[in-house]
């Protein structure tokens, strides 16, 4: 049985059993699933129209999203870091009638500004007398520079694979490092609303340690984030305050080092890593606690859950009803081929009975005509027991065009006096396990690495 929701507001109004119990950010906790008589938004202002939803607080965003789904024709989910110079072009591209916000907009860009009330009381959602629309959800892709790329989903493509959850064990409280204004965090919100449970939201105004302390107060049970999120979390003593039933990683390559560290700290948790993207949706999950994914997913023509996978020219291709309708570029342009497969741009190699991710196609470094995937080198470096996380990039070289350079963050209790020794050990490890052209020419010890709002390592191309 697959979820086939008409709208989120219908879910919340129609069945308290399926709605989240509470939704909390760093300052406020709202009870959900309460039916009231007044809407927090002037619904006739958005009915059948396109709105851009831009909220400073994730809590306000989640609340407005539920209220508007099924009423607005199109909701454009604006990420918090959209550069100002792209706002007007985006509004024109999507044909926005209004901007819905909990903050202050110095310019209206010729649109109506709809101000959200402050989220300080329990959320009571009103009924709507008309049949729900099939609202389009426009999401921004992550990891791109320049003009933003937008893809079009529906509630069905975003949540069709999610099922109601029968109550068992302790109450489920989802806790996500992801921002719910992006695909990964939105998936967590939908899981809670459809499957039942509460959600503890992250905030860019608090440290990973503060977030984990708050998660412990709420007795969070299900945790989701990128491998980089988890590596930063494990550097804090607060990572020992939580006792998760479920730990999930996605958004970056989940190497064996991070999987082993999480299993060692949370031995009773169900440990899962998944492949998903804004464009192709959730393709699959891996539950055997090993890096990579079984070759049987492809070799056996597996289509479990309506998802089919192919590997073409080392790139992973996906076909399913979770793939977005297309990219918004004047019109909705499909990015699937004639057979309905979408190219993820993520490269894989087969080793034995498994495929392993080696990086993005556009991230390949050319060293004297030979290809290097930075993530492949990082996977080796991260195996060193004194390395917490690493970043590999190209450094210009007048002979080969580029050489490999690495930055590493050591374990929190590492002795700074041993930095030179650690750098040499990392280079020696790479020499033993990698071809010469992939071995870092330099290794630099750093205190931290920059993490993008998406939760991924920031990779600047040389």
Tab-separated table of C-alpha atoms in Angstrom:
chain	number	residue	atom	x	y	z
A	1	UNK	CA	0.000	0.000	0.000
A	2	UNK	CA	1.388	3.389	-1.034
A	3	UNK	CA	0.535	6.806	0.330
A	4	UNK	CA	-1.835	8.717	-1.951
A	5	UNK	CA	-2.511	11.984	-0.166
A	6	UNK	CA	-4.611	14.708	-1.692
A	7	UNK	CA	-2.953	17.380	0.475
A	8	UNK	CA	-1.005	17.856	3.693
A	9	UNK	CA	-3.740	20.040	5.155
A	10	UNK	CA	-6.213	17.219	4.493
A	11	UNK	CA	-3.962	14.831	6.384
A	12	UNK	CA	-3.708	17.093	9.407
A	13	UNK	CA	-7.377	18.098	9.459
A	14	UNK	CA	-8.753	14.681	8.617
A	15	UNK	CA	-6.803	12.425	10.926
A	16	UNK	CA	-5.100	13.393	14.140
A	17	UNK	CA	-3.735	9.862	14.370
A	18	UNK	CA	-1.508	10.441	11.353
A	19	UNK	CA	-0.347	13.922	12.272
A	20	UNK	CA	2.770	14.861	14.165
A	21	UNK	CA	2.355	15.361	17.899
A	22	UNK	CA	4.627	18.381	18.082
A	23	UNK	CA	7.033	20.383	15.984
A	24	UNK	CA	9.896	22.130	17.768
A	25	UNK	CA	12.652	24.540	16.877
A	26	UNK	CA	15.217	26.167	19.154
A	27	UNK	CA	12.674	28.420	20.894
A	28	UNK	CA	9.173	27.030	20.373
A	29	UNK	CA	7.272	23.752	20.457
A	30	UNK	CA	3.904	23.601	18.666
A	31	UNK	CA	1.293	20.886	19.059
A	32	UNK	CA	0.027	19.761	15.655
A	33	UNK	CA	-3.115	18.123	14.345
A	34	UNK	CA	-5.533	20.471	16.131
A	35	UNK	CA	-8.572	21.542	14.149
A	36	UNK	CA	-9.704	25.137	14.495
A	37	UNK	CA	-11.965	27.646	12.770
A	38	UNK	CA	-9.525	30.328	11.662
A	39	UNK	CA	-6.633	30.138	9.217
A	40	UNK	CA	-3.305	31.774	9.978
A	41	UNK	CA	-3.106	32.807	6.291
A	42	UNK	CA	-5.722	34.621	4.207
A	43	UNK	CA	-6.409	31.550	2.095
A	44	UNK	CA	-8.414	33.372	-0.569
A	45	UNK	CA	-5.239	35.384	-1.303
A	46	UNK	CA	-3.352	32.246	-2.334
A	47	UNK	CA	-6.112	30.008	-3.705
A	48	UNK	CA	-5.185	28.807	-7.184
A	49	UNK	CA	-2.117	31.063	-7.310
A	50	UNK	CA	1.658	30.733	-7.185
A	51	UNK	CA	3.372	31.859	-3.997
A	52	UNK	CA	7.005	32.034	-2.965
A	53	UNK	CA	7.399	30.786	0.612
A	54	UNK	CA	10.391	32.407	2.312
A	55	UNK	CA	10.704	31.974	6.069
A	56	UNK	CA	13.456	32.871	8.504
A	57	UNK	CA	12.355	30.072	10.833
A	58	UNK	CA	11.858	26.491	9.776
A	59	UNK	CA	8.936	26.185	12.177
A	60	UNK	CA	7.020	28.962	10.402
A	61	UNK	CA	7.847	27.401	7.033
A	62	UNK	CA	6.513	23.976	8.050
A	63	UNK	CA	3.349	25.481	9.435
A	64	UNK	CA	2.670	27.562	6.293
A	65	UNK	CA	3.449	24.679	3.969
A	66	UNK	CA	0.793	22.509	5.591
A	67	UNK	CA	-1.715	25.346	5.524
A	68	UNK	CA	-1.190	26.147	1.828
A	69	UNK	CA	-0.801	22.697	0.247
A	70	UNK	CA	-3.920	21.810	-1.715
A	71	UNK	CA	-4.975	25.470	-1.962
A	72	UNK	CA	-2.115	27.213	-3.776
A	73	UNK	CA	-1.486	26.170	-7.374
A	74	UNK	CA	2.266	26.273	-6.870
A	75	UNK	CA	4.447	26.720	-3.769
A	76	UNK	CA	8.037	27.785	-4.395
A	77	UNK	CA	10.153	26.669	-1.437
A	78	UNK	CA	12.781	29.390	-1.149
A	79	UNK	CA	16.005	28.350	0.625
A	80	UNK	CA	17.409	30.765	3.199
A	81	UNK	CA	20.589	31.461	1.237
A	82	UNK	CA	19.098	32.532	-2.099
A	83	UNK	CA	21.268	35.481	-3.230
A	84	UNK	CA	19.388	38.769	-3.506
A	85	UNK	CA	20.259	39.236	-7.174
A	86	UNK	CA	18.307	36.095	-8.088
A	87	UNK	CA	15.075	36.889	-6.230
A	88	UNK	CA	13.458	38.984	-8.972
A	89	UNK	CA	14.347	36.486	-11.762
A	90	UNK	CA	12.955	33.612	-9.680
A	91	UNK	CA	9.706	35.469	-8.999
A	92	UNK	CA	9.336	36.159	-12.715
A	93	UNK	CA	10.240	32.601	-13.706
A	94	UNK	CA	7.646	30.962	-11.463
A	95	UNK	CA	4.969	33.611	-12.023
A	96	UNK	CA	4.611	34.359	-8.316
A	97	UNK	CA	1.541	36.296	-7.187
A	98	UNK	CA	2.703	36.770	-3.594
A	99	UNK	CA	5.567	36.292	-1.148
A	100	UNK	CA	4.577	34.488	2.047
A	101	UNK	CA	7.022	35.203	4.855
A	102	UNK	CA	7.544	35.391	8.612
A	103	UNK	CA	10.272	38.010	8.179
A	104	UNK	CA	10.714	41.471	6.726
A	105	UNK	CA	11.109	42.038	3.004
A	106	UNK	CA	12.589	45.481	2.220
A	107	UNK	CA	11.352	45.136	-1.357
A	108	UNK	CA	8.117	43.612	-2.626
A	109	UNK	CA	9.360	43.149	-6.220
A	110	UNK	CA	5.858	44.070	-7.412
A	111	UNK	CA	4.279	41.210	-5.441
A	112	UNK	CA	1.886	41.112	-2.539
A	113	UNK	CA	3.545	40.378	0.812
A	114	UNK	CA	1.575	37.978	3.016
A	115	UNK	CA	2.860	38.123	6.580
A	116	UNK	CA	2.710	34.976	8.700
A	117	UNK	CA	1.810	35.268	12.380
A	118	UNK	CA	4.470	34.395	14.917
A	119	UNK	CA	4.509	30.692	15.732
A	120	UNK	CA	4.057	30.925	19.491
A	121	UNK	CA	0.837	28.989	20.038
A	122	UNK	CA	-0.459	25.581	19.065
A	123	UNK	CA	-1.239	25.200	15.394
A	124	UNK	CA	-4.955	25.076	14.574
A	125	UNK	CA	-5.628	24.478	10.907
A	126	UNK	CA	-8.885	25.524	9.282
A	127	UNK	CA	-10.994	23.538	6.865
A	128	UNK	CA	-11.336	24.584	3.208
A	129	UNK	CA	-14.668	24.148	1.405
A	130	UNK	CA	-13.264	23.313	-2.046
A	131	UNK	CA	-11.649	20.193	-3.447
A	132	UNK	CA	-7.858	20.276	-2.916
A	133	UNK	CA	-5.661	21.221	-5.841
A	134	UNK	CA	-2.707	19.121	-6.913
A	135	UNK	CA	-0.243	21.733	-5.722
A	136	UNK	CA	3.140	21.872	-7.450
A	137	UNK	CA	6.088	22.133	-5.080
A	138	UNK	CA	9.084	23.913	-6.606
A	139	UNK	CA	12.368	23.050	-4.866
A	140	UNK	CA	15.849	24.436	-5.409
A	141	UNK	CA	18.642	21.987	-6.122
A	142	UNK	CA	21.673	22.038	-3.840
A	143	UNK	CA	25.357	22.341	-4.591
A	144	UNK	CA	25.081	24.669	-7.566
A	145	UNK	CA	26.563	28.110	-8.165
A	146	UNK	CA	25.176	30.898	-10.304
A	147	UNK	CA	21.464	31.194	-11.123
A	148	UNK	CA	19.470	28.700	-9.049
A	149	UNK	CA	18.069	25.552	-10.627
A	150	UNK	CA	14.509	24.643	-9.709
A	151	UNK	CA	12.672	21.337	-10.072
A	152	UNK	CA	8.952	20.625	-9.842
A	153	UNK	CA	7.499	17.959	-7.558
A	154	UNK	CA	4.038	17.071	-6.336
A	155	UNK	CA	3.066	15.752	-2.937
A	156	UNK	CA	2.766	12.314	-4.538
A	157	UNK	CA	6.298	12.300	-5.989
A	158	UNK	CA	7.668	13.519	-2.650
A	159	UNK	CA	5.740	11.205	-0.366
A	160	UNK	CA	4.242	8.329	-2.364
A	161	UNK	CA	6.808	5.931	-0.915
A	162	UNK	CA	6.033	6.889	2.695
A	163	UNK	CA	3.550	4.809	4.644
A	164	UNK	CA	1.645	5.298	7.907
A	165	UNK	CA	3.540	3.755	10.819
A	166	UNK	CA	1.843	1.441	13.289
A	167	UNK	CA	2.663	2.545	16.862
A	168	UNK	CA	5.191	0.291	18.565
A	169	UNK	CA	7.880	0.840	21.150
A	170	UNK	CA	8.553	4.338	22.388
A	171	UNK	CA	6.967	7.334	20.702
A	172	UNK	CA	8.764	8.358	17.509
A	173	UNK	CA	10.433	11.764	17.522
A	174	UNK	CA	12.262	12.620	14.341
A	175	UNK	CA	15.340	14.799	14.634
A	176	UNK	CA	17.003	16.204	11.547
A	177	UNK	CA	20.220	18.087	10.938
A	178	UNK	CA	18.775	18.934	7.515
A	179	UNK	CA	17.020	22.222	6.880
A	180	UNK	CA	13.361	21.413	6.113
A	181	UNK	CA	13.376	24.132	3.445
A	182	UNK	CA	15.417	21.705	1.341
A	183	UNK	CA	14.626	18.249	-0.039
A	184	UNK	CA	16.324	16.223	2.709
A	185	UNK	CA	14.635	18.046	5.569
A	186	UNK	CA	11.293	18.132	3.789
A	187	UNK	CA	11.418	14.348	3.585
A	188	UNK	CA	11.739	14.174	7.374
A	189	UNK	CA	8.756	16.477	7.878
A	190	UNK	CA	6.672	14.345	5.518
A	191	UNK	CA	7.767	11.134	7.239
A	192	UNK	CA	6.534	12.484	10.564
A	193	UNK	CA	3.242	13.844	9.227
A	194	UNK	CA	2.418	10.694	7.265
A	195	UNK	CA	3.974	8.056	9.493
A	196	UNK	CA	3.148	9.634	12.835
A	197	UNK	CA	5.565	11.259	15.237
A	198	UNK	CA	7.083	14.551	16.250
A	199	UNK	CA	9.901	16.577	14.699
A	200	UNK	CA	12.810	18.418	16.305
A	201	UNK	CA	14.130	20.942	13.804
A	202	UNK	CA	17.706	22.157	13.502
A	203	UNK	CA	18.760	25.780	13.413
A	204	UNK	CA	21.680	27.612	11.847
A	205	UNK	CA	21.717	29.733	15.000
A	206	UNK	CA	22.954	26.924	17.233
A	207	UNK	CA	26.009	24.681	17.334
A	208	UNK	CA	25.834	20.925	16.726
A	209	UNK	CA	26.402	20.439	20.466
A	210	UNK	CA	23.465	22.695	21.379
A	211	UNK	CA	21.252	20.920	18.865
A	212	UNK	CA	22.110	17.516	20.325
A	213	UNK	CA	21.375	18.759	23.832
A	214	UNK	CA	17.946	19.894	22.677
A	215	UNK	CA	17.362	16.579	20.898
A	216	UNK	CA	18.154	14.752	24.140
A	217	UNK	CA	15.644	16.901	26.058
A	218	UNK	CA	12.941	15.898	23.559
A	219	UNK	CA	14.011	12.225	23.755
A	220	UNK	CA	14.478	12.098	19.978
A	221	UNK	CA	14.497	8.589	18.523
A	222	UNK	CA	15.104	8.926	14.764
A	223	UNK	CA	18.077	10.985	13.513
A	224	UNK	CA	18.875	12.003	9.944
A	225	UNK	CA	21.745	13.959	8.398
A	226	UNK	CA	24.575	13.956	5.892
A	227	UNK	CA	27.837	12.149	6.696
A	228	UNK	CA	29.361	15.606	7.298
A	229	UNK	CA	26.601	16.407	9.781
A	230	UNK	CA	27.374	13.202	11.630
A	231	UNK	CA	31.142	13.691	11.595
A	232	UNK	CA	30.722	17.091	13.222
A	233	UNK	CA	28.241	15.679	15.725
A	234	UNK	CA	30.624	12.898	16.745
A	235	UNK	CA	33.282	15.481	17.566
A	236	UNK	CA	31.103	16.678	20.466
A	237	UNK	CA	30.658	15.052	23.856
A	238	UNK	CA	26.902	15.737	23.456
A	239	UNK	CA	26.734	12.943	20.876
A	240	UNK	CA	26.661	10.620	23.887
A	241	UNK	CA	23.528	12.274	25.303
A	242	UNK	CA	21.236	10.770	22.671
A	243	UNK	CA	20.094	7.163	22.384
A	244	UNK	CA	18.654	6.764	18.875
A	245	UNK	CA	16.581	3.866	17.589
A	246	UNK	CA	17.313	4.876	14.006
A	247	UNK	CA	20.272	6.638	12.360
A	248	UNK	CA	20.212	7.566	8.683
A	249	UNK	CA	22.769	9.184	6.372
A	250	UNK	CA	22.307	10.578	2.868
A	251	UNK	CA	23.416	13.438	0.646
A	252	UNK	CA	27.113	12.477	0.494
A	253	UNK	CA	29.179	9.318	0.196
A	254	UNK	CA	28.746	7.285	3.381
A	255	UNK	CA	32.138	5.614	3.776
A	256	UNK	CA	32.811	2.663	6.036
A	257	UNK	CA	34.648	4.807	8.587
A	258	UNK	CA	31.594	6.914	9.474
A	259	UNK	CA	29.295	3.887	9.443
A	260	UNK	CA	31.606	2.019	11.839
A	261	UNK	CA	31.905	5.000	14.185
A	262	UNK	CA	28.150	5.456	14.364
A	263	UNK	CA	27.579	1.750	14.989
A	264	UNK	CA	30.186	1.735	17.748
A	265	UNK	CA	28.515	4.665	19.524
A	266	UNK	CA	24.903	3.580	18.901
A	267	UNK	CA	25.096	-0.233	18.790
A	268	UNK	CA	21.342	-0.813	19.135
A	269	UNK	CA	20.284	1.708	16.487
A	270	UNK	CA	19.086	0.690	13.045
A	271	UNK	CA	21.818	2.166	10.814
A	272	UNK	CA	20.801	3.125	7.281
A	273	UNK	CA	22.355	5.090	4.458
A	274	UNK	CA	20.340	6.174	1.451
A	275	UNK	CA	20.733	7.601	-2.014
A	276	UNK	CA	18.439	10.518	-2.778
A	277	UNK	CA	18.500	13.797	-4.652
A	278	UNK	CA	16.137	16.684	-5.222
A	279	UNK	CA	15.774	15.692	-8.871
A	280	UNK	CA	15.365	11.919	-8.596
A	281	UNK	CA	13.892	11.542	-5.115
A	282	UNK	CA	14.739	8.658	-2.793
A	283	UNK	CA	16.178	5.856	-4.924
A	284	UNK	CA	17.121	3.262	-2.303
A	285	UNK	CA	18.247	2.580	1.245
A	286	UNK	CA	21.046	0.273	2.402
A	287	UNK	CA	20.545	-1.471	5.744
A	288	UNK	CA	23.458	-3.919	5.958
A	289	UNK	CA	25.794	-1.323	7.582
A	290	UNK	CA	28.267	-1.576	4.705
A	291	UNK	CA	29.422	1.215	2.402
A	292	UNK	CA	28.169	1.145	-1.168
A	293	UNK	CA	25.143	-0.842	-2.282
A	294	UNK	CA	24.594	-4.449	-3.433
A	295	UNK	CA	25.173	-5.089	-7.128
A	296	UNK	CA	21.952	-7.101	-7.014
A	297	UNK	CA	20.062	-3.808	-6.958
A	298	UNK	CA	21.080	-3.501	-10.603
A	299	UNK	CA	22.076	-6.990	-11.749
A	300	UNK	CA	18.744	-8.555	-10.769
A	301	UNK	CA	16.731	-5.819	-12.498
A	302	UNK	CA	15.375	-4.911	-9.105
A	303	UNK	CA	12.368	-2.608	-9.066
A	304	UNK	CA	11.378	-2.810	-5.399
A	305	UNK	CA	9.154	0.072	-4.416
A	306	UNK	CA	8.763	1.082	-8.038
A	307	UNK	CA	12.425	2.141	-8.431
A	308	UNK	CA	14.657	0.806	-11.205
A	309	UNK	CA	18.413	1.414	-11.365
A	310	UNK	CA	20.907	1.291	-14.220
A	311	UNK	CA	24.600	2.100	-14.560
A	312	UNK	CA	25.614	3.765	-17.830
A	313	UNK	CA	29.161	5.016	-18.424
A	314	UNK	CA	29.773	4.662	-14.658
A	315	UNK	CA	26.829	6.985	-13.854
A	316	UNK	CA	23.799	5.888	-11.834
A	317	UNK	CA	20.449	6.288	-13.592
A	318	UNK	CA	17.061	6.091	-11.849
A	319	UNK	CA	13.518	5.456	-13.038
A	320	UNK	CA	10.600	5.833	-10.620
A	321	UNK	CA	7.516	7.890	-9.836
A	322	UNK	CA	9.622	9.725	-7.228
A	323	UNK	CA	11.547	11.580	-9.943
A	324	UNK	CA	10.573	15.249	-10.228
A	325	UNK	CA	8.309	16.235	-13.118
A	326	UNK	CA	11.182	18.241	-14.530
A	327	UNK	CA	13.300	21.359	-14.325
A	328	UNK	CA	11.509	24.700	-14.392
A	329	UNK	CA	12.975	26.673	-17.283
A	330	UNK	CA	10.261	28.773	-18.871
A	331	UNK	CA	8.238	25.578	-18.781
A	332	UNK	CA	8.626	22.247	-17.021
A	333	UNK	CA	11.308	20.382	-18.946
A	334	UNK	CA	11.710	16.688	-18.189
A	335	UNK	CA	15.251	15.447	-17.549
A	336	UNK	CA	14.439	11.799	-18.168
A	337	UNK	CA	15.346	9.969	-21.364
A	338	UNK	CA	12.934	8.255	-23.739
A	339	UNK	CA	12.763	5.258	-21.368
A	340	UNK	CA	11.991	7.399	-18.330
A	341	UNK	CA	15.445	7.141	-16.712
A	342	UNK	CA	17.115	10.172	-15.119
A	343	UNK	CA	20.893	10.566	-14.939
A	344	UNK	CA	21.904	11.338	-11.335
A	345	UNK	CA	25.423	12.473	-12.284
A	346	UNK	CA	26.770	10.328	-9.429
A	347	UNK	CA	29.548	7.978	-10.514
A	348	UNK	CA	29.901	4.428	-9.221
A	349	UNK	CA	32.417	1.598	-9.607
A	350	UNK	CA	31.844	-2.095	-9.004
A	351	UNK	CA	34.051	-3.921	-6.542
A	352	UNK	CA	33.063	-7.532	-6.024
A	353	UNK	CA	29.392	-7.809	-5.131
A	354	UNK	CA	28.888	-4.092	-4.500
A	355	UNK	CA	28.843	-0.760	-6.227
A	356	UNK	CA	30.609	2.148	-4.508
A	357	UNK	CA	30.070	5.852	-5.091
A	358	UNK	CA	33.238	7.669	-6.140
A	359	UNK	CA	31.928	11.212	-6.644
A	360	UNK	CA	30.102	13.584	-8.926
A	361	UNK	CA	30.843	13.776	-12.628
A	362	UNK	CA	31.565	17.506	-12.449
A	363	UNK	CA	33.907	17.043	-9.482
A	364	UNK	CA	36.585	15.002	-11.264
A	365	UNK	CA	40.142	16.356	-10.897
A	366	UNK	CA	42.479	15.990	-13.883
A	367	UNK	CA	46.054	15.185	-12.855
A	368	UNK	CA	48.264	14.963	-15.916
A	369	UNK	CA	45.409	13.527	-17.966
A	370	UNK	CA	44.441	11.005	-15.264
A	371	UNK	CA	41.146	11.268	-13.381
A	372	UNK	CA	40.872	11.619	-9.621
A	373	UNK	CA	37.608	11.560	-7.701
A	374	UNK	CA	38.084	13.591	-4.482
A	375	UNK	CA	35.532	11.501	-2.545
A	376	UNK	CA	37.445	8.328	-3.375
A	377	UNK	CA	40.601	9.758	-1.807
A	378	UNK	CA	38.658	11.044	1.208
A	379	UNK	CA	37.265	7.560	1.806
A	380	UNK	CA	40.830	6.270	2.232
A	381	UNK	CA	41.962	9.207	4.395
A	382	UNK	CA	38.939	8.876	6.693
A	383	UNK	CA	39.996	5.318	7.566
A	384	UNK	CA	42.881	6.688	9.598
A	385	UNK	CA	41.838	6.358	13.246
A	386	UNK	CA	43.037	9.881	14.107
A	387	UNK	CA	41.145	11.588	11.262
A	388	UNK	CA	37.595	12.774	11.874
A	389	UNK	CA	36.873	14.234	8.421
A	390	UNK	CA	38.708	15.328	5.289
A	391	UNK	CA	38.367	17.364	2.118
A	392	UNK	CA	40.309	16.683	-1.075
A	393	UNK	CA	40.618	19.199	-3.875
A	394	UNK	CA	42.827	20.136	-6.807
A	395	UNK	CA	45.778	22.477	-6.476
A	396	UNK	CA	47.228	24.066	-9.597
A	397	UNK	CA	50.552	22.660	-10.819
A	398	UNK	CA	52.523	23.933	-13.837
A	399	UNK	CA	53.689	20.417	-14.805
A	400	UNK	CA	50.555	18.261	-14.466
A	401	UNK	CA	47.941	21.000	-14.527
A	402	UNK	CA	46.799	19.978	-11.044
A	403	UNK	CA	47.816	17.856	-8.097
A	404	UNK	CA	45.754	16.457	-5.247
A	405	UNK	CA	45.695	18.400	-1.991
A	406	UNK	CA	43.993	17.348	1.250
A	407	UNK	CA	42.787	19.092	4.390
A	408	UNK	CA	42.034	16.968	7.431
A	409	UNK	CA	40.333	17.570	10.736
A	410	UNK	CA	41.900	15.367	13.420
A	411	UNK	CA	40.105	13.743	16.324
A	412	UNK	CA	39.140	16.277	19.030
A	413	UNK	CA	41.683	14.888	21.508
A	414	UNK	CA	44.569	14.774	19.013
A	415	UNK	CA	47.837	16.339	20.150
A	416	UNK	CA	48.657	19.379	17.941
A	417	UNK	CA	52.343	18.561	18.367
A	418	UNK	CA	51.773	15.416	16.300
A	419	UNK	CA	50.274	17.217	13.291
A	420	UNK	CA	53.314	16.701	11.052
A	421	UNK	CA	53.431	13.025	11.949
A	422	UNK	CA	49.694	12.634	11.239
A	423	UNK	CA	50.104	14.269	7.816
A	424	UNK	CA	52.904	11.857	6.921
A	425	UNK	CA	50.837	8.867	8.082
A	426	UNK	CA	47.919	9.969	5.925
A	427	UNK	CA	50.165	10.260	2.866
A	428	UNK	CA	51.660	6.825	3.573
A	429	UNK	CA	48.151	5.346	3.895
A	430	UNK	CA	47.183	6.804	0.537
A	431	UNK	CA	50.367	5.513	-1.086
A	432	UNK	CA	49.527	1.980	0.069
A	433	UNK	CA	45.951	2.036	-1.196
A	434	UNK	CA	45.823	4.420	-4.162
A	435	UNK	CA	47.587	4.883	-7.501
A	436	UNK	CA	50.357	7.492	-7.426
A	437	UNK	CA	48.371	10.224	-9.198
A	438	UNK	CA	45.656	10.040	-6.512
A	439	UNK	CA	48.020	10.445	-3.554
A	440	UNK	CA	47.838	13.940	-1.993
A	441	UNK	CA	50.900	16.043	-2.720
A	442	UNK	CA	50.158	18.062	0.409
A	443	UNK	CA	48.165	17.426	3.570
A	444	UNK	CA	47.156	20.295	5.812
A	445	UNK	CA	45.758	19.956	9.328
A	446	UNK	CA	42.775	22.269	9.950
A	447	UNK	CA	40.395	22.866	12.845
A	448	UNK	CA	37.235	22.627	10.765
A	449	UNK	CA	35.874	22.362	7.240
A	450	UNK	CA	33.181	24.534	5.715
A	451	UNK	CA	29.759	22.912	5.527
A	452	UNK	CA	27.145	24.270	3.104
A	453	UNK	CA	23.554	24.953	4.224
A	454	UNK	CA	22.652	21.654	2.551
A	455	UNK	CA	24.878	19.847	5.074
A	456	UNK	CA	27.467	18.887	2.494
A	457	UNK	CA	31.146	19.754	2.386
A	458	UNK	CA	31.766	22.925	0.383
A	459	UNK	CA	33.786	21.920	-2.683
A	460	UNK	CA	35.336	24.810	-4.546
A	461	UNK	CA	36.759	23.860	-7.886
A	462	UNK	CA	40.313	24.902	-8.747
